PDB file of C-alpha atoms and ligand atoms in Angstrom:
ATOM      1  CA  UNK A   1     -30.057 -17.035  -3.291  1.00 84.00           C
ATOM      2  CA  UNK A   2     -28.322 -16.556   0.019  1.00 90.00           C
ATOM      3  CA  UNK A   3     -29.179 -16.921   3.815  1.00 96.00           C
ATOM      4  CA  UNK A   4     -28.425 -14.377   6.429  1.00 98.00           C
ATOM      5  CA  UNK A   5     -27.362 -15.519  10.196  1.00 98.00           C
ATOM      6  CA  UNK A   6     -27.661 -12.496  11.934  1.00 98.00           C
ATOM      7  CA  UNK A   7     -25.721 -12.001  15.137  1.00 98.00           C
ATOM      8  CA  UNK A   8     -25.901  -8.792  17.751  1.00 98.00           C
ATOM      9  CA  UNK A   9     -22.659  -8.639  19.373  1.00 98.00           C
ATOM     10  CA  UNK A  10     -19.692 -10.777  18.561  1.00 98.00           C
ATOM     11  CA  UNK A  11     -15.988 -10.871  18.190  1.00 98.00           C
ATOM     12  CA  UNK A  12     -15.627 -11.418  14.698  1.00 98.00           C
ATOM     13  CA  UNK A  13     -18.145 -12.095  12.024  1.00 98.00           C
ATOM     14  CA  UNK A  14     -14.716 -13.864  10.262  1.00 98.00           C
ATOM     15  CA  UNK A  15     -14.669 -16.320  12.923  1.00 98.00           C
ATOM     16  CA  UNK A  16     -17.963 -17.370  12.889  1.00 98.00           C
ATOM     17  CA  UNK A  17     -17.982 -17.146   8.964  1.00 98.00           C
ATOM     18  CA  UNK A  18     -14.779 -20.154   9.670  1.00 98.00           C
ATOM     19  CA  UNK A  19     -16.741 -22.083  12.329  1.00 98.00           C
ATOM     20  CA  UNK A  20     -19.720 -22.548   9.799  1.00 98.00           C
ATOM     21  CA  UNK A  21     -17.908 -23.140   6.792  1.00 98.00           C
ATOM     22  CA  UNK A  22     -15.874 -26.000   8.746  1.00 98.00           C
ATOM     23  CA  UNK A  23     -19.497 -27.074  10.101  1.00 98.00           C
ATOM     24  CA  UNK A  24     -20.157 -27.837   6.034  1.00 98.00           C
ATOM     25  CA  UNK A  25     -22.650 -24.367   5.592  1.00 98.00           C
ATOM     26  CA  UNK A  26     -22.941 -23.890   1.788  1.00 98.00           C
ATOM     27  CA  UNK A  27     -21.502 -20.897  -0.210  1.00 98.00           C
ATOM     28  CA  UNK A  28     -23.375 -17.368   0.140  1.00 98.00           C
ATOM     29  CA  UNK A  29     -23.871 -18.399   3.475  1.00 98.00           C
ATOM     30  CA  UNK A  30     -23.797 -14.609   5.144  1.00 98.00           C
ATOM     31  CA  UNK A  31     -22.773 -13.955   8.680  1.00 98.00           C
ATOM     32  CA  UNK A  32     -23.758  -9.987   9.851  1.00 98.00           C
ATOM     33  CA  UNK A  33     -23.080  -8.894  12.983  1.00 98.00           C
ATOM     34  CA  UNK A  34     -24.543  -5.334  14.532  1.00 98.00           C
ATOM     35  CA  UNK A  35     -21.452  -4.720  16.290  1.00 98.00           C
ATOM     36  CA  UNK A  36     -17.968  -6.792  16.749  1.00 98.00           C
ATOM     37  CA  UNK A  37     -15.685  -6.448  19.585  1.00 98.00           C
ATOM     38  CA  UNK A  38     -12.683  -7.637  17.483  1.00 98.00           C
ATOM     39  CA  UNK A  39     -13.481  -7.029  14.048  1.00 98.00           C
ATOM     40  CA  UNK A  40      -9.970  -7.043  12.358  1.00 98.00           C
ATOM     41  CA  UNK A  41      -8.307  -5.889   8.835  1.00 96.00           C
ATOM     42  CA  UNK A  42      -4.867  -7.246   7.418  1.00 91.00           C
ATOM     43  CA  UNK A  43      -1.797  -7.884   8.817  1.00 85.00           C
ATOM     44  CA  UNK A  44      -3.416  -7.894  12.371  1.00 88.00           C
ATOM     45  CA  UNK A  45      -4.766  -4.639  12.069  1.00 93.00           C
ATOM     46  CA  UNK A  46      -8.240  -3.919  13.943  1.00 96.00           C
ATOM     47  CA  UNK A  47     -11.077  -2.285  12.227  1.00 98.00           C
ATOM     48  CA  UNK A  48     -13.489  -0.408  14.103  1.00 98.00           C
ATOM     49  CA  UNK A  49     -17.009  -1.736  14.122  1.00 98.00           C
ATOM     50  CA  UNK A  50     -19.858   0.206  16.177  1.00 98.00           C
ATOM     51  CA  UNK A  51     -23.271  -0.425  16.033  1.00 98.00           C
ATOM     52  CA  UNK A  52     -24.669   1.435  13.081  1.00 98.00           C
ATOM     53  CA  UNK A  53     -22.252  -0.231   9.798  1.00 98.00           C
ATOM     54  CA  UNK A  54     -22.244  -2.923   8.191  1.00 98.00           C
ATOM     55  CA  UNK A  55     -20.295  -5.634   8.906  1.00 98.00           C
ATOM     56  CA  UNK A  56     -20.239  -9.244   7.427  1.00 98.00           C
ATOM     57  CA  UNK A  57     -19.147 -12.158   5.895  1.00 98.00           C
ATOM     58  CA  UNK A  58     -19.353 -14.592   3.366  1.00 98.00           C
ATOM     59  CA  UNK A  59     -18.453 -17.983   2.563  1.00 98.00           C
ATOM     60  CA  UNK A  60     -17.848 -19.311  -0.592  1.00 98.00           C
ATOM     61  CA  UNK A  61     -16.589 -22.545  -2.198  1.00 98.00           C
ATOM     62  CA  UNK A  62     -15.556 -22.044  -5.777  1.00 98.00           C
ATOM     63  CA  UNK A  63     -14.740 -24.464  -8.182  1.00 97.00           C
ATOM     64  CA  UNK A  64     -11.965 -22.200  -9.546  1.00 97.00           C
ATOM     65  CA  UNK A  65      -8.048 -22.275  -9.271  1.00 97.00           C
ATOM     66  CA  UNK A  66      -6.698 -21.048  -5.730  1.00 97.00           C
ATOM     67  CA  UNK A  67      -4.709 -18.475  -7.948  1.00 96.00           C
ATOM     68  CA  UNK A  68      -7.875 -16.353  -8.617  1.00 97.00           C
ATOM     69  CA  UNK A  69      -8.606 -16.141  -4.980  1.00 97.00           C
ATOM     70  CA  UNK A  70      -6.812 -12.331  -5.593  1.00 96.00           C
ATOM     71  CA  UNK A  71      -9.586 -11.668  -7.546  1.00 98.00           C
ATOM     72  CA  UNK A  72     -12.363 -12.191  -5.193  1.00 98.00           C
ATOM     73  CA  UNK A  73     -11.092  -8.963  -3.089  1.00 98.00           C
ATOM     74  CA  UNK A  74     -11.053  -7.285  -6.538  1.00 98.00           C
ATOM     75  CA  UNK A  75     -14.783  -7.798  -7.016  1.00 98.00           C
ATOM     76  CA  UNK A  76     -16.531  -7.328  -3.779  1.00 98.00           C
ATOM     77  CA  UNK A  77     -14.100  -3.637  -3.777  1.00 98.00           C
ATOM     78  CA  UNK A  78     -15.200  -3.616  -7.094  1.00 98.00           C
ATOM     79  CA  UNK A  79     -18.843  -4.586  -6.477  1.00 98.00           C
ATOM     80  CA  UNK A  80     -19.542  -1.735  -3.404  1.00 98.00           C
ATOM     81  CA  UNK A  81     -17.684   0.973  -5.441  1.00 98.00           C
ATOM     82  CA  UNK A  82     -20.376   0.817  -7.974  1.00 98.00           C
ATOM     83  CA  UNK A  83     -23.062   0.371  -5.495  1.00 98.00           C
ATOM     84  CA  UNK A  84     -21.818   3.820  -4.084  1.00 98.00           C
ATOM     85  CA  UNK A  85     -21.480   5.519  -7.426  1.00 98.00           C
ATOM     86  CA  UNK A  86     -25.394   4.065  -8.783  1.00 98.00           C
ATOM     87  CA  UNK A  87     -27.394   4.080  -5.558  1.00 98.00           C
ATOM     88  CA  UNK A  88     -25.933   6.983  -3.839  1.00 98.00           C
ATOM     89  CA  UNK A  89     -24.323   9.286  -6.047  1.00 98.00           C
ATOM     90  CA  UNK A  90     -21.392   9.376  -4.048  1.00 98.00           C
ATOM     91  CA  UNK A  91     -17.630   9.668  -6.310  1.00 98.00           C
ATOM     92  CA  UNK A  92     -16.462   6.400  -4.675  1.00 98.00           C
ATOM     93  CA  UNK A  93     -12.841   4.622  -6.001  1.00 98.00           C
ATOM     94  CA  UNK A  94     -11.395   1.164  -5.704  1.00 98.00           C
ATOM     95  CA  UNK A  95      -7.953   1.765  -3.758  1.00 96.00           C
ATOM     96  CA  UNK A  96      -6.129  -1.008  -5.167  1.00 96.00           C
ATOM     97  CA  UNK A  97      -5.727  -3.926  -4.207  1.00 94.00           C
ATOM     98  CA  UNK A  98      -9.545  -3.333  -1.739  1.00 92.00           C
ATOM     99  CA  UNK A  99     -10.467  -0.945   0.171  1.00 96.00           C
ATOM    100  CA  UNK A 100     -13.427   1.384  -1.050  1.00 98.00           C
ATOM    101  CA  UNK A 101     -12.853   5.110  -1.034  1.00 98.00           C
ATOM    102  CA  UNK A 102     -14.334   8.764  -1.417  1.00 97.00           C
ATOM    103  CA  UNK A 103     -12.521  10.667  -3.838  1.00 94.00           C
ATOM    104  CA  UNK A 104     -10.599  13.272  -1.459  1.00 92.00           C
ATOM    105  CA  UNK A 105     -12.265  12.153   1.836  1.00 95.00           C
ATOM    106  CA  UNK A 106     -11.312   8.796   2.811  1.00 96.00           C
ATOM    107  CA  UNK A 107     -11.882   5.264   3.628  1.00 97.00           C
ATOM    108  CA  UNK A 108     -15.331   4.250   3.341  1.00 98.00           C
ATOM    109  CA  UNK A 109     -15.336   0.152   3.546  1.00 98.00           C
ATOM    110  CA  UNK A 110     -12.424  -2.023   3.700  1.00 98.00           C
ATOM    111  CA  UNK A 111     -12.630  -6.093   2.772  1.00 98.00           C
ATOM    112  CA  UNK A 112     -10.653  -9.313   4.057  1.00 98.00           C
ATOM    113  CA  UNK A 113     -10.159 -12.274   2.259  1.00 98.00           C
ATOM    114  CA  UNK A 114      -9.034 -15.508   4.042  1.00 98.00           C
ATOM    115  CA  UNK A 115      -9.110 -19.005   2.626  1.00 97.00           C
ATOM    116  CA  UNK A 116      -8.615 -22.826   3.344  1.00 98.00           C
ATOM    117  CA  UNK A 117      -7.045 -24.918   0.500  1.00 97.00           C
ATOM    118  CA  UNK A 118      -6.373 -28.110   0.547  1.00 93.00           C
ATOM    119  CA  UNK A 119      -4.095 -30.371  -1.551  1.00 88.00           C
ATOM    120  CA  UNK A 120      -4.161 -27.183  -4.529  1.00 92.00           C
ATOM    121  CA  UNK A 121      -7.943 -27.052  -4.249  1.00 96.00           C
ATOM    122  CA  UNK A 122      -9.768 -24.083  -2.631  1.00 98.00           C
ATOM    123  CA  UNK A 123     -11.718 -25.641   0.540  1.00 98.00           C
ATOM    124  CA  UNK A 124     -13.647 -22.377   1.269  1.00 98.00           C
ATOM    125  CA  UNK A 125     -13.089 -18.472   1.382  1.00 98.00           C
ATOM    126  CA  UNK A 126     -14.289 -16.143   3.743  1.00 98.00           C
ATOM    127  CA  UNK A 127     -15.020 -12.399   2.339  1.00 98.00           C
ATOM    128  CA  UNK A 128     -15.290 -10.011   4.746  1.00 98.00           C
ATOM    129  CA  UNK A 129     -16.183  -6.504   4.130  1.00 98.00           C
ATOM    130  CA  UNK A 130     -16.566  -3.602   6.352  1.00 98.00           C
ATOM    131  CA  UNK A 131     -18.664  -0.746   5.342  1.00 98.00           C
ATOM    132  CA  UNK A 132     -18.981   2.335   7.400  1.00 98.00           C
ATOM    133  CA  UNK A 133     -23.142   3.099   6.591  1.00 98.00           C
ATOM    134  CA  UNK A 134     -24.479   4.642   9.841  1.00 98.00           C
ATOM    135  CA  UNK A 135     -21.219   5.108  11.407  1.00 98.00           C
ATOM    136  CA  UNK A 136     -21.147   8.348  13.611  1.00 96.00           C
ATOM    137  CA  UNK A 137     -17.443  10.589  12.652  1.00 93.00           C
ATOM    138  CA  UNK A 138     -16.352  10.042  16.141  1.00 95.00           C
ATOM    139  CA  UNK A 139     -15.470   6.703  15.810  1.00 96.00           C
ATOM    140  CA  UNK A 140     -13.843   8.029  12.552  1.00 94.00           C
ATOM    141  CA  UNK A 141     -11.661  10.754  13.564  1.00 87.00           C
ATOM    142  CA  UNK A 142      -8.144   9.495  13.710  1.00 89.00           C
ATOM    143  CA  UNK A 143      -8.504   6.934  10.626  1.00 92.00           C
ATOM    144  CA  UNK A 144      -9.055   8.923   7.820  1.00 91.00           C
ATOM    145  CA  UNK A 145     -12.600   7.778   7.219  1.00 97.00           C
ATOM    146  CA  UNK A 146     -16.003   8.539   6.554  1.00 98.00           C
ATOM    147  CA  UNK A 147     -18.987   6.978   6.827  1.00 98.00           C
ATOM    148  CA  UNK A 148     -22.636   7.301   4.629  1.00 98.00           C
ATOM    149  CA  UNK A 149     -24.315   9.025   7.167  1.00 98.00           C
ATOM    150  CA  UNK A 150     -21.653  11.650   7.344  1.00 97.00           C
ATOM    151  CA  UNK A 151     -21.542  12.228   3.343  1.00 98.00           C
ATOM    152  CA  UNK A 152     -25.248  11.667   3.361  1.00 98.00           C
ATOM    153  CA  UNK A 153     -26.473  13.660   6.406  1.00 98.00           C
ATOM    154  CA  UNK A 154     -29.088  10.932   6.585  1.00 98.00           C
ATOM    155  CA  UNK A 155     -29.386   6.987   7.710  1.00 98.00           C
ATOM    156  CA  UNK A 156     -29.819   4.295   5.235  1.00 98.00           C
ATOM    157  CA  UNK A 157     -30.808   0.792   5.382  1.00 98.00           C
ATOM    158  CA  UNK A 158     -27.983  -1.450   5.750  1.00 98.00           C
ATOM    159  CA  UNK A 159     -30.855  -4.570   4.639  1.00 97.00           C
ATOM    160  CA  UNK A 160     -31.312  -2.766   1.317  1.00 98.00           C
ATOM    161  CA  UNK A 161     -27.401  -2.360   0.679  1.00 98.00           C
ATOM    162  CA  UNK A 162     -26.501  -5.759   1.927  1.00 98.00           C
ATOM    163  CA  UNK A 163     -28.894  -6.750  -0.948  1.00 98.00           C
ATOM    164  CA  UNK A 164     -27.651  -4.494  -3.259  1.00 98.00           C
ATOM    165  CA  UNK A 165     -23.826  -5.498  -2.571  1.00 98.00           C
ATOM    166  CA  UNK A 166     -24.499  -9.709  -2.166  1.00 98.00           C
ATOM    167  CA  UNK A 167     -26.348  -9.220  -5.740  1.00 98.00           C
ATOM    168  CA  UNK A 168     -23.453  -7.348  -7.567  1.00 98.00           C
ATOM    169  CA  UNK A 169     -20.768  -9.771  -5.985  1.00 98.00           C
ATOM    170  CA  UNK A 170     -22.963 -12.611  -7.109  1.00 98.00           C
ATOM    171  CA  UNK A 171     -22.797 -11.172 -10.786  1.00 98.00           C
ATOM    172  CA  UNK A 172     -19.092 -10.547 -10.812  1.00 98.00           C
ATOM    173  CA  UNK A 173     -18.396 -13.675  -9.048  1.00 98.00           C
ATOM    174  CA  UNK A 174     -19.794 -15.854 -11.844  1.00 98.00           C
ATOM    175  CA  UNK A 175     -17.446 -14.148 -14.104  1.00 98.00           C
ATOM    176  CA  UNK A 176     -14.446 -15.568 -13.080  1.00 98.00           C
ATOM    177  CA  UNK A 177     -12.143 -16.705 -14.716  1.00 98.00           C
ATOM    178  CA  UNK A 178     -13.301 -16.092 -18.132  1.00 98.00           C
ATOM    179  CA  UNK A 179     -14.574 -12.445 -17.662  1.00 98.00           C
ATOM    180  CA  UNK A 180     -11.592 -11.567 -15.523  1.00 98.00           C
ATOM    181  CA  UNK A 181     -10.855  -8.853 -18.266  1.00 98.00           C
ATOM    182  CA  UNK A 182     -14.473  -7.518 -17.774  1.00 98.00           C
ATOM    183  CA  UNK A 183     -14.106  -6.771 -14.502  1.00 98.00           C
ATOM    184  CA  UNK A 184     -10.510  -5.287 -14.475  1.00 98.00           C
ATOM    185  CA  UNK A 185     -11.578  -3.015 -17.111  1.00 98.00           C
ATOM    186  CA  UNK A 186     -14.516  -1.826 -15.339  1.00 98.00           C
ATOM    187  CA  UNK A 187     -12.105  -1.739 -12.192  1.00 98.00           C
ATOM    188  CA  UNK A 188      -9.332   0.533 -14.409  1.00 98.00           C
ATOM    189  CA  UNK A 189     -12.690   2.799 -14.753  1.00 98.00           C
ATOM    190  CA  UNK A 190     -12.867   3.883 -11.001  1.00 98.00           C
ATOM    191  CA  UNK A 191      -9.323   3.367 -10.037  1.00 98.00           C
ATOM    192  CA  UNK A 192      -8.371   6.100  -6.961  1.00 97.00           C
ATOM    193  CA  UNK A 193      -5.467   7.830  -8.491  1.00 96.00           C
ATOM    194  CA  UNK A 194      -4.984   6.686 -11.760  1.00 97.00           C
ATOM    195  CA  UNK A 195      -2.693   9.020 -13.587  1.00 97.00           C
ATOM    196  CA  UNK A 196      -1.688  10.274 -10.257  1.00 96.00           C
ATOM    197  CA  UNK A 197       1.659   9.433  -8.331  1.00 96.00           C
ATOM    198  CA  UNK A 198       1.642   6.456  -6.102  1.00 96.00           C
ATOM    199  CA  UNK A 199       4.510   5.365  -4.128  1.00 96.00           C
ATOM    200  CA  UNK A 200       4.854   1.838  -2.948  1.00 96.00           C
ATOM    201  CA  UNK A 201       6.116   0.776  -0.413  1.00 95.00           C
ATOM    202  CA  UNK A 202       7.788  -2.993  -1.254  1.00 93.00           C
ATOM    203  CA  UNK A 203       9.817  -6.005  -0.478  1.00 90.00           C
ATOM    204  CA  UNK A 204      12.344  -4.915  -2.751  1.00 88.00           C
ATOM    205  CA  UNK A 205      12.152  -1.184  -1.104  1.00 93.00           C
ATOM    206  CA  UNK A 206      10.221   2.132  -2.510  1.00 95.00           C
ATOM    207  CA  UNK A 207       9.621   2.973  -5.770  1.00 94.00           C
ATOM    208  CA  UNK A 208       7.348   6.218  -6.858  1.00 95.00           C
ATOM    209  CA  UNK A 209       5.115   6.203 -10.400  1.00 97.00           C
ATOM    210  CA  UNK A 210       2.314   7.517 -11.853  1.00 97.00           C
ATOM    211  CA  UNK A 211      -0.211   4.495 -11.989  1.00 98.00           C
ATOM    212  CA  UNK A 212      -0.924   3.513 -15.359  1.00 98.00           C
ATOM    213  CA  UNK A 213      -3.775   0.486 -14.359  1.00 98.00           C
ATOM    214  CA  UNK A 214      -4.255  -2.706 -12.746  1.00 98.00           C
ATOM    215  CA  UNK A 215      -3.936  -5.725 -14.560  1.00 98.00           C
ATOM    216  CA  UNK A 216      -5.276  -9.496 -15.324  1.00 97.00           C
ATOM    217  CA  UNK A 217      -3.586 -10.747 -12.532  1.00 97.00           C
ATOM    218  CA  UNK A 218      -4.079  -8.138 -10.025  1.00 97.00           C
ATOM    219  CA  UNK A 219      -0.561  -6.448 -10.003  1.00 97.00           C
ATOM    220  CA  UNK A 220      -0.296  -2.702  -9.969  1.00 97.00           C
ATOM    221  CA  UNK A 221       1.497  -1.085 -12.749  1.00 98.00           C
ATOM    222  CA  UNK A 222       3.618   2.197 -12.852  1.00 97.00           C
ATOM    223  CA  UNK A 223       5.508   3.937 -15.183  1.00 97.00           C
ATOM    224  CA  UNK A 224       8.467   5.508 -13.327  1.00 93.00           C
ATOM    225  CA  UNK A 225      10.688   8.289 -13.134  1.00 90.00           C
ATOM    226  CA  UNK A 226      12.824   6.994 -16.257  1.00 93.00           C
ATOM    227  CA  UNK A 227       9.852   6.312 -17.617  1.00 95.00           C
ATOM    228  CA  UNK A 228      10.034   2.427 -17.426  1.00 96.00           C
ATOM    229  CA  UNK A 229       7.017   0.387 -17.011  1.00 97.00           C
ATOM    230  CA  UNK A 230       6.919  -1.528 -13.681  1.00 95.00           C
ATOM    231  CA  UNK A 231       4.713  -4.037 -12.332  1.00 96.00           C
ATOM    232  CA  UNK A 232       4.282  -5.544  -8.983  1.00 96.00           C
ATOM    233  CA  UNK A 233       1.882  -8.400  -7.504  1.00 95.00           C
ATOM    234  CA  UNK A 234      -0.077  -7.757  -4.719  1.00 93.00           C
ATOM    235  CA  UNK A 235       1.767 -10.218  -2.249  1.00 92.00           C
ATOM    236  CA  UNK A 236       4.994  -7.871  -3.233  1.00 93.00           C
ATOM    237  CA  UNK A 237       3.316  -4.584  -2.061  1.00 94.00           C
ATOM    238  CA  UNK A 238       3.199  -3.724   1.708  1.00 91.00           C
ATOM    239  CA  UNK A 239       1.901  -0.630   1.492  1.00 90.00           C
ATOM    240  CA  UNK A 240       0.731   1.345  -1.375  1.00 91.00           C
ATOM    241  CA  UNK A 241       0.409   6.039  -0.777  1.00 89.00           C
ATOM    242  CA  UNK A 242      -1.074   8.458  -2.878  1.00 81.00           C
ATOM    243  CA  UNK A 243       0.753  11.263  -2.850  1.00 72.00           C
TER     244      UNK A 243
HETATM  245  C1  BT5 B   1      -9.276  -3.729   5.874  1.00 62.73           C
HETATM  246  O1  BT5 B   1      -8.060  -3.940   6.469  1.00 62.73           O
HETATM  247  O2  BT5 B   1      -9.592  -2.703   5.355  1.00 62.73           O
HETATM  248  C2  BT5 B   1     -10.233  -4.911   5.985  1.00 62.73           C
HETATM  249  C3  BT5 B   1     -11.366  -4.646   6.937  1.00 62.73           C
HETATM  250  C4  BT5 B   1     -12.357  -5.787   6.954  1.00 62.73           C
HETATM  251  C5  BT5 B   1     -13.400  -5.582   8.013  1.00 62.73           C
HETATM  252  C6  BT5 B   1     -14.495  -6.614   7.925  1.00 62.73           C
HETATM  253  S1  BT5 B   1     -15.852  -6.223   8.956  1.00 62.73           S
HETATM  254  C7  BT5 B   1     -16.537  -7.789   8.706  1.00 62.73           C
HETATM  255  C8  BT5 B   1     -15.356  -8.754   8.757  1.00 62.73           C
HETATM  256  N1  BT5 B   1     -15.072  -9.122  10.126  1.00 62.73           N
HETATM  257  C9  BT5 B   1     -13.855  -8.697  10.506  1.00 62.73           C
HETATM  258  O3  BT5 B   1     -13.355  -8.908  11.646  1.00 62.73           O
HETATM  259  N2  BT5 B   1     -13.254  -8.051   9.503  1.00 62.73           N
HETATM  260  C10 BT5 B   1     -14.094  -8.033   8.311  1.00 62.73           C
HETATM  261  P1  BT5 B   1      -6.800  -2.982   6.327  1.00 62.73           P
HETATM  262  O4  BT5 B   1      -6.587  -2.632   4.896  1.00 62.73           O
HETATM  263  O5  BT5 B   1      -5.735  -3.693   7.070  1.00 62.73           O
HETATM  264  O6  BT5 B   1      -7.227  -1.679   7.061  1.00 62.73           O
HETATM  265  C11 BT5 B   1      -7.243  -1.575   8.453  1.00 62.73           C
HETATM  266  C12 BT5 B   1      -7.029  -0.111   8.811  1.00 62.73           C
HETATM  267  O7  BT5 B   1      -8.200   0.653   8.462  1.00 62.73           O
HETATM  268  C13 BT5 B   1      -6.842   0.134  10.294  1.00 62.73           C
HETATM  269  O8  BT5 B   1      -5.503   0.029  10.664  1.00 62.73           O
HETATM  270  C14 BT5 B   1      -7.363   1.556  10.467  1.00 62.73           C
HETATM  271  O9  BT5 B   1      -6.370   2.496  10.104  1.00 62.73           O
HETATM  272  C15 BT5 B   1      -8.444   1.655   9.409  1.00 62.73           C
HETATM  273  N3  BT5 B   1      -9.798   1.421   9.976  1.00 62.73           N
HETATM  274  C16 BT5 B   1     -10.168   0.699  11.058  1.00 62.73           C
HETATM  275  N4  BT5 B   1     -11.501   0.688  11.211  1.00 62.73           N
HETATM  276  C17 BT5 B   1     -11.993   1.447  10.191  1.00 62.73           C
HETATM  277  C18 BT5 B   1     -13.294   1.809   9.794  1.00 62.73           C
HETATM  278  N5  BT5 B   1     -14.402   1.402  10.435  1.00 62.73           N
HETATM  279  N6  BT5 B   1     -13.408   2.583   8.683  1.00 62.73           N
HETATM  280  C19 BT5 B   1     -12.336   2.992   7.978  1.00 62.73           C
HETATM  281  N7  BT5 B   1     -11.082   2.687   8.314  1.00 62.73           N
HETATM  282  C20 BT5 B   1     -10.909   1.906   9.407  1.00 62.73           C
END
């Protein structure tokens, strides 16, 4: 089960996600908001969110280890990819570490994880995810992006893929830790890229490879131009390019 708090306009359904979760609201407590003024992705950056997409929330309280918290990005990117793929027949790929993407047309949905831990235990998480549905392309045109209703030519119901998406995350969710190698797998199986040369872009300066697969842990790993297998956490990688 979960239970929807719907908003119209608001800054940030990751605020409000925060405000309840500090209030005591349980896990798969879902804030959606029809549009957000400030809707924002990593590192500060601000994601664009018209009426039309879908944009929420989540708050959730697991019992595990705060160092799985990398894998709860994993699964909801891992959780809409599929949605995209079975639903909607679209050829949609987890760009590691998660964002959601077309195969040679762009960003589709994007996801922000932010957490509260206290002494080593997790206090809460708030997932966030971001996924363009009846998103007109002019909004679009400088990121990079698309949106269903461009690749679909039609409107869909953001209800029936909110379902859709809460259900998968619910399944994957349970999984952790123990299944972790499930769901990596089935990750390595719509990877954007894979075989293809990526060149990150990381603390320790650039390094080009052809990406071999993601693994347990999260990290990305490449084999480079000597042929070397490298590896590199998440936390290490500022930016990751296809190219
Ligand atoms: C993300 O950040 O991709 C995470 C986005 C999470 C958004 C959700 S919406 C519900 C919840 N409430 C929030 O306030 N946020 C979450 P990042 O990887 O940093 O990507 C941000 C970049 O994506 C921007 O700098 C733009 O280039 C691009 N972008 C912005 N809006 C976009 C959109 N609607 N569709 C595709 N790309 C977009």
């Amino acid at each position: 089960m979960y239970n929807i708090i719907r908003f119209k306009k608001i800054g940030s359904t990751m605020d409000i996600a925060k405000e309840y979760a500090r209030k005591g609201y349980p896990e798969w407590t879902v804030i959606v908001a029809e549009e957000q003024i400030s809707g924002r992705g990593r590192m500060k950056r601000k994601w664009i969110s018209p009426k039309g997409g879908l944009w929420f929330s989540i708050i959730l309280r697991p019992k595990f280890e705060p160092k799985y918290i990398i894998h709860i990005g994993l699964i909801i990117a891992l959780s809409i990819t599929e949605i995209l793929i079975e639903k909607y027949g679209l050829d949609a790929k987890v760009k590691w570490p998660n964002d959601v993407y077309i195969n040679n047309v762009g960003k589709i949905a994007g996801i922000l994880v932010e957490s509260s831990i206290t002494r080593y235990k997790i206090d809460f998480i708030i997932a966030g995810i971001g996924l363009n549905t009846n998103v007109d392309k002019k909004y679009l045109r400088d990121l990079m992006a698309t949106s269903l209703l461009e690749l679909l030519g039609r409107r869909v119901d953001n209800e029936i893929i909110l379902k859709y998406i809460i259900n998968k995350i619910k399944l994957y969710y349970s999984l952790i830790p123990d299944g972790i190698p499930l769901i990596i797998s089935r990750y390595n199986d719509i990877l954007l890229n894979r075989g293809g040369v990526v060149r990150l872009k990381t603390l320790d300066g650039e390094v080009d490879g052809v990406l071999k697969n993601i693994d347990s842990d999260a990290g990305i790993v490449l084999i480079d131009r000597n042929g070397n297998i490298v590896r590199y956490d998440v936390s290490k990688v500022i930016r990751a390019e296809f190219i």
